[in-house]
């Protein structure tokens, strides 16, 4: 029984997908290491170069601090909502309004055929 525990332990250390989450085991909440960013990139299936890892680590730390500040807001007295504005299906009445006659609408067209606007062909073959 102890041999299987040893086997599974060695398997988890060699496979990055099964290792413990370094983002939750970070020693500092404001600093992310290259390895933590690489782990997160692995989870997101994003290939990052060494330069990108070095560049993104401090930026991701700032983003996480911002999210932590939002999470600290007391929302116990705020009702859950799916939309910020409490409006649903706002429609205007379907009424007839004065509009252009077909003749007036086609009066400024460069070319008209059978009371329709004629436009240059943009597709190769006629369907």
PDB file of C-alpha atoms in Angstrom:
ATOM      1  CA  UNK A   1       0.000   0.000   0.000  1.00  0.00           C
ATOM      2  CA  UNK A   2       2.859   2.360   0.748  1.00  0.00           C
ATOM      3  CA  UNK A   3       4.445   1.579  -2.630  1.00  0.00           C
ATOM      4  CA  UNK A   4       1.347   2.807  -4.463  1.00  0.00           C
ATOM      5  CA  UNK A   5       1.388   6.014  -2.426  1.00  0.00           C
ATOM      6  CA  UNK A   6       5.028   6.503  -3.355  1.00  0.00           C
ATOM      7  CA  UNK A   7       4.235   5.878  -7.018  1.00  0.00           C
ATOM      8  CA  UNK A   8       1.371   8.367  -7.099  1.00  0.00           C
ATOM      9  CA  UNK A   9       3.485  10.915  -5.240  1.00  0.00           C
ATOM     10  CA  UNK A  10       6.268  10.694  -7.802  1.00  0.00           C
ATOM     11  CA  UNK A  11       3.736  10.911 -10.638  1.00  0.00           C
ATOM     12  CA  UNK A  12       2.270  14.134  -9.308  1.00  0.00           C
ATOM     13  CA  UNK A  13       5.618  15.853  -9.055  1.00  0.00           C
ATOM     14  CA  UNK A  14       6.546  15.062 -12.653  1.00  0.00           C
ATOM     15  CA  UNK A  15       3.199  16.021 -14.243  1.00  0.00           C
ATOM     16  CA  UNK A  16       2.485  19.786 -14.117  1.00  0.00           C
ATOM     17  CA  UNK A  17      -1.227  19.175 -14.641  1.00  0.00           C
ATOM     18  CA  UNK A  18      -1.476  17.187 -11.394  1.00  0.00           C
ATOM     19  CA  UNK A  19       0.778  19.251  -9.134  1.00  0.00           C
ATOM     20  CA  UNK A  20      -0.648  21.394  -6.378  1.00  0.00           C
ATOM     21  CA  UNK A  21      -1.832  24.810  -7.488  1.00  0.00           C
ATOM     22  CA  UNK A  22       1.104  27.229  -7.009  1.00  0.00           C
ATOM     23  CA  UNK A  23      -1.219  30.227  -7.293  1.00  0.00           C
ATOM     24  CA  UNK A  24      -2.842  29.217  -4.007  1.00  0.00           C
ATOM     25  CA  UNK A  25       0.416  28.251  -2.315  1.00  0.00           C
ATOM     26  CA  UNK A  26       2.200  31.529  -3.027  1.00  0.00           C
ATOM     27  CA  UNK A  27       4.041  32.976  -0.056  1.00  0.00           C
ATOM     28  CA  UNK A  28       3.042  36.521  -0.966  1.00  0.00           C
ATOM     29  CA  UNK A  29      -0.359  37.659  -2.201  1.00  0.00           C
ATOM     30  CA  UNK A  30       1.144  40.569  -4.132  1.00  0.00           C
ATOM     31  CA  UNK A  31       3.990  38.793  -5.925  1.00  0.00           C
ATOM     32  CA  UNK A  32       3.744  36.028  -8.490  1.00  0.00           C
ATOM     33  CA  UNK A  33       6.756  34.016  -9.530  1.00  0.00           C
ATOM     34  CA  UNK A  34       7.622  33.015 -13.071  1.00  0.00           C
ATOM     35  CA  UNK A  35       6.738  29.426 -12.148  1.00  0.00           C
ATOM     36  CA  UNK A  36       3.271  30.457 -10.965  1.00  0.00           C
ATOM     37  CA  UNK A  37       2.624  32.381 -14.184  1.00  0.00           C
ATOM     38  CA  UNK A  38       3.939  29.421 -16.200  1.00  0.00           C
ATOM     39  CA  UNK A  39       1.577  27.122 -14.278  1.00  0.00           C
ATOM     40  CA  UNK A  40      -1.405  29.393 -14.968  1.00  0.00           C
ATOM     41  CA  UNK A  41      -0.416  29.597 -18.642  1.00  0.00           C
ATOM     42  CA  UNK A  42      -0.245  25.793 -18.719  1.00  0.00           C
ATOM     43  CA  UNK A  43      -3.769  25.562 -17.253  1.00  0.00           C
ATOM     44  CA  UNK A  44      -5.034  28.047 -19.855  1.00  0.00           C
ATOM     45  CA  UNK A  45      -3.188  26.174 -22.616  1.00  0.00           C
ATOM     46  CA  UNK A  46      -1.190  29.288 -23.533  1.00  0.00           C
ATOM     47  CA  UNK A  47       2.409  28.959 -24.708  1.00  0.00           C
ATOM     48  CA  UNK A  48       4.517  31.794 -23.289  1.00  0.00           C
ATOM     49  CA  UNK A  49       8.168  32.534 -23.967  1.00  0.00           C
ATOM     50  CA  UNK A  50      10.601  33.239 -21.129  1.00  0.00           C
ATOM     51  CA  UNK A  51      10.464  36.961 -21.920  1.00  0.00           C
ATOM     52  CA  UNK A  52       6.649  36.907 -21.819  1.00  0.00           C
ATOM     53  CA  UNK A  53       6.680  35.103 -18.464  1.00  0.00           C
ATOM     54  CA  UNK A  54       9.035  37.716 -17.011  1.00  0.00           C
ATOM     55  CA  UNK A  55       6.906  40.535 -18.431  1.00  0.00           C
ATOM     56  CA  UNK A  56       3.530  39.125 -17.342  1.00  0.00           C
ATOM     57  CA  UNK A  57       4.373  38.126 -13.754  1.00  0.00           C
ATOM     58  CA  UNK A  58       4.278  41.678 -12.315  1.00  0.00           C
ATOM     59  CA  UNK A  59       1.265  42.618 -14.455  1.00  0.00           C
ATOM     60  CA  UNK A  60      -0.732  39.613 -13.305  1.00  0.00           C
ATOM     61  CA  UNK A  61       0.119  40.444  -9.695  1.00  0.00           C
ATOM     62  CA  UNK A  62      -1.367  43.936 -10.136  1.00  0.00           C
ATOM     63  CA  UNK A  63      -4.504  42.464 -11.719  1.00  0.00           C
ATOM     64  CA  UNK A  64      -4.931  40.015  -8.839  1.00  0.00           C
ATOM     65  CA  UNK A  65      -4.537  42.851  -6.315  1.00  0.00           C
ATOM     66  CA  UNK A  66      -7.298  44.769  -8.115  1.00  0.00           C
ATOM     67  CA  UNK A  67      -9.601  41.757  -8.017  1.00  0.00           C
ATOM     68  CA  UNK A  68      -8.825  41.279  -4.332  1.00  0.00           C
ATOM     69  CA  UNK A  69      -9.833  44.902  -3.679  1.00  0.00           C
ATOM     70  CA  UNK A  70     -13.166  44.291  -5.411  1.00  0.00           C
ATOM     71  CA  UNK A  71     -13.668  41.066  -3.469  1.00  0.00           C
ATOM     72  CA  UNK A  72     -13.182  42.959  -0.201  1.00  0.00           C
ATOM     73  CA  UNK A  73     -16.304  45.093  -0.800  1.00  0.00           C
ATOM     74  CA  UNK A  74     -19.150  44.226   1.585  1.00  0.00           C
ATOM     75  CA  UNK A  75     -22.099  43.130  -0.551  1.00  0.00           C
ATOM     76  CA  UNK A  76     -24.250  41.508   2.122  1.00  0.00           C
ATOM     77  CA  UNK A  77     -27.041  44.094   1.683  1.00  0.00           C
ATOM     78  CA  UNK A  78     -26.881  44.085  -2.137  1.00  0.00           C
ATOM     79  CA  UNK A  79     -29.383  41.914  -3.962  1.00  0.00           C
ATOM     80  CA  UNK A  80     -27.933  39.703  -6.716  1.00  0.00           C
ATOM     81  CA  UNK A  81     -28.668  40.991 -10.206  1.00  0.00           C
ATOM     82  CA  UNK A  82     -28.027  39.781 -13.707  1.00  0.00           C
ATOM     83  CA  UNK A  83     -28.283  43.271 -15.231  1.00  0.00           C
ATOM     84  CA  UNK A  84     -27.379  46.683 -13.862  1.00  0.00           C
ATOM     85  CA  UNK A  85     -30.479  48.325 -15.339  1.00  0.00           C
ATOM     86  CA  UNK A  86     -33.858  46.845 -14.344  1.00  0.00           C
ATOM     87  CA  UNK A  87     -35.415  47.139 -17.815  1.00  0.00           C
ATOM     88  CA  UNK A  88     -36.830  44.217 -19.753  1.00  0.00           C
ATOM     89  CA  UNK A  89     -37.819  44.136 -23.421  1.00  0.00           C
ATOM     90  CA  UNK A  90     -38.430  47.817 -23.942  1.00  0.00           C
ATOM     91  CA  UNK A  91     -40.183  48.233 -27.281  1.00  0.00           C
ATOM     92  CA  UNK A  92     -41.792  51.214 -28.935  1.00  0.00           C
ATOM     93  CA  UNK A  93     -45.341  50.859 -30.212  1.00  0.00           C
ATOM     94  CA  UNK A  94     -45.535  49.383 -33.712  1.00  0.00           C
ATOM     95  CA  UNK A  95     -47.199  52.265 -35.517  1.00  0.00           C
ATOM     96  CA  UNK A  96     -47.139  53.409 -39.111  1.00  0.00           C
ATOM     97  CA  UNK A  97     -45.207  56.599 -39.692  1.00  0.00           C
ATOM     98  CA  UNK A  98     -44.833  58.761 -42.765  1.00  0.00           C
ATOM     99  CA  UNK A  99     -41.958  57.581 -44.959  1.00  0.00           C
ATOM    100  CA  UNK A 100     -40.589  58.036 -48.452  1.00  0.00           C
ATOM    101  CA  UNK A 101     -42.594  56.775 -51.372  1.00  0.00           C
ATOM    102  CA  UNK A 102     -40.797  54.249 -53.609  1.00  0.00           C
ATOM    103  CA  UNK A 103     -40.416  56.941 -56.264  1.00  0.00           C
ATOM    104  CA  UNK A 104     -38.841  59.412 -53.806  1.00  0.00           C
ATOM    105  CA  UNK A 105     -36.509  56.745 -52.399  1.00  0.00           C
ATOM    106  CA  UNK A 106     -35.312  55.710 -55.872  1.00  0.00           C
ATOM    107  CA  UNK A 107     -35.050  59.277 -57.191  1.00  0.00           C
ATOM    108  CA  UNK A 108     -31.401  59.661 -56.146  1.00  0.00           C
ATOM    109  CA  UNK A 109     -30.290  56.179 -57.202  1.00  0.00           C
ATOM    110  CA  UNK A 110     -27.654  56.032 -59.958  1.00  0.00           C
ATOM    111  CA  UNK A 111     -29.476  53.084 -61.583  1.00  0.00           C
ATOM    112  CA  UNK A 112     -32.952  51.588 -61.042  1.00  0.00           C
ATOM    113  CA  UNK A 113     -34.533  48.422 -62.444  1.00  0.00           C
ATOM    114  CA  UNK A 114     -38.055  47.167 -61.628  1.00  0.00           C
ATOM    115  CA  UNK A 115     -38.357  49.715 -58.795  1.00  0.00           C
ATOM    116  CA  UNK A 116     -35.157  48.416 -57.147  1.00  0.00           C
ATOM    117  CA  UNK A 117     -31.708  49.880 -56.583  1.00  0.00           C
ATOM    118  CA  UNK A 118     -29.174  48.436 -59.026  1.00  0.00           C
ATOM    119  CA  UNK A 119     -25.732  47.911 -57.543  1.00  0.00           C
ATOM    120  CA  UNK A 120     -22.496  46.596 -59.067  1.00  0.00           C
ATOM    121  CA  UNK A 121     -22.025  42.825 -58.887  1.00  0.00           C
ATOM    122  CA  UNK A 122     -19.623  41.861 -56.113  1.00  0.00           C
ATOM    123  CA  UNK A 123     -19.787  38.079 -56.452  1.00  0.00           C
ATOM    124  CA  UNK A 124     -18.361  36.131 -59.377  1.00  0.00           C
ATOM    125  CA  UNK A 125     -21.137  33.827 -60.579  1.00  0.00           C
ATOM    126  CA  UNK A 126     -24.840  34.514 -60.579  1.00  0.00           C
ATOM    127  CA  UNK A 127     -26.650  32.152 -58.236  1.00  0.00           C
TER     128      UNK A 127
END
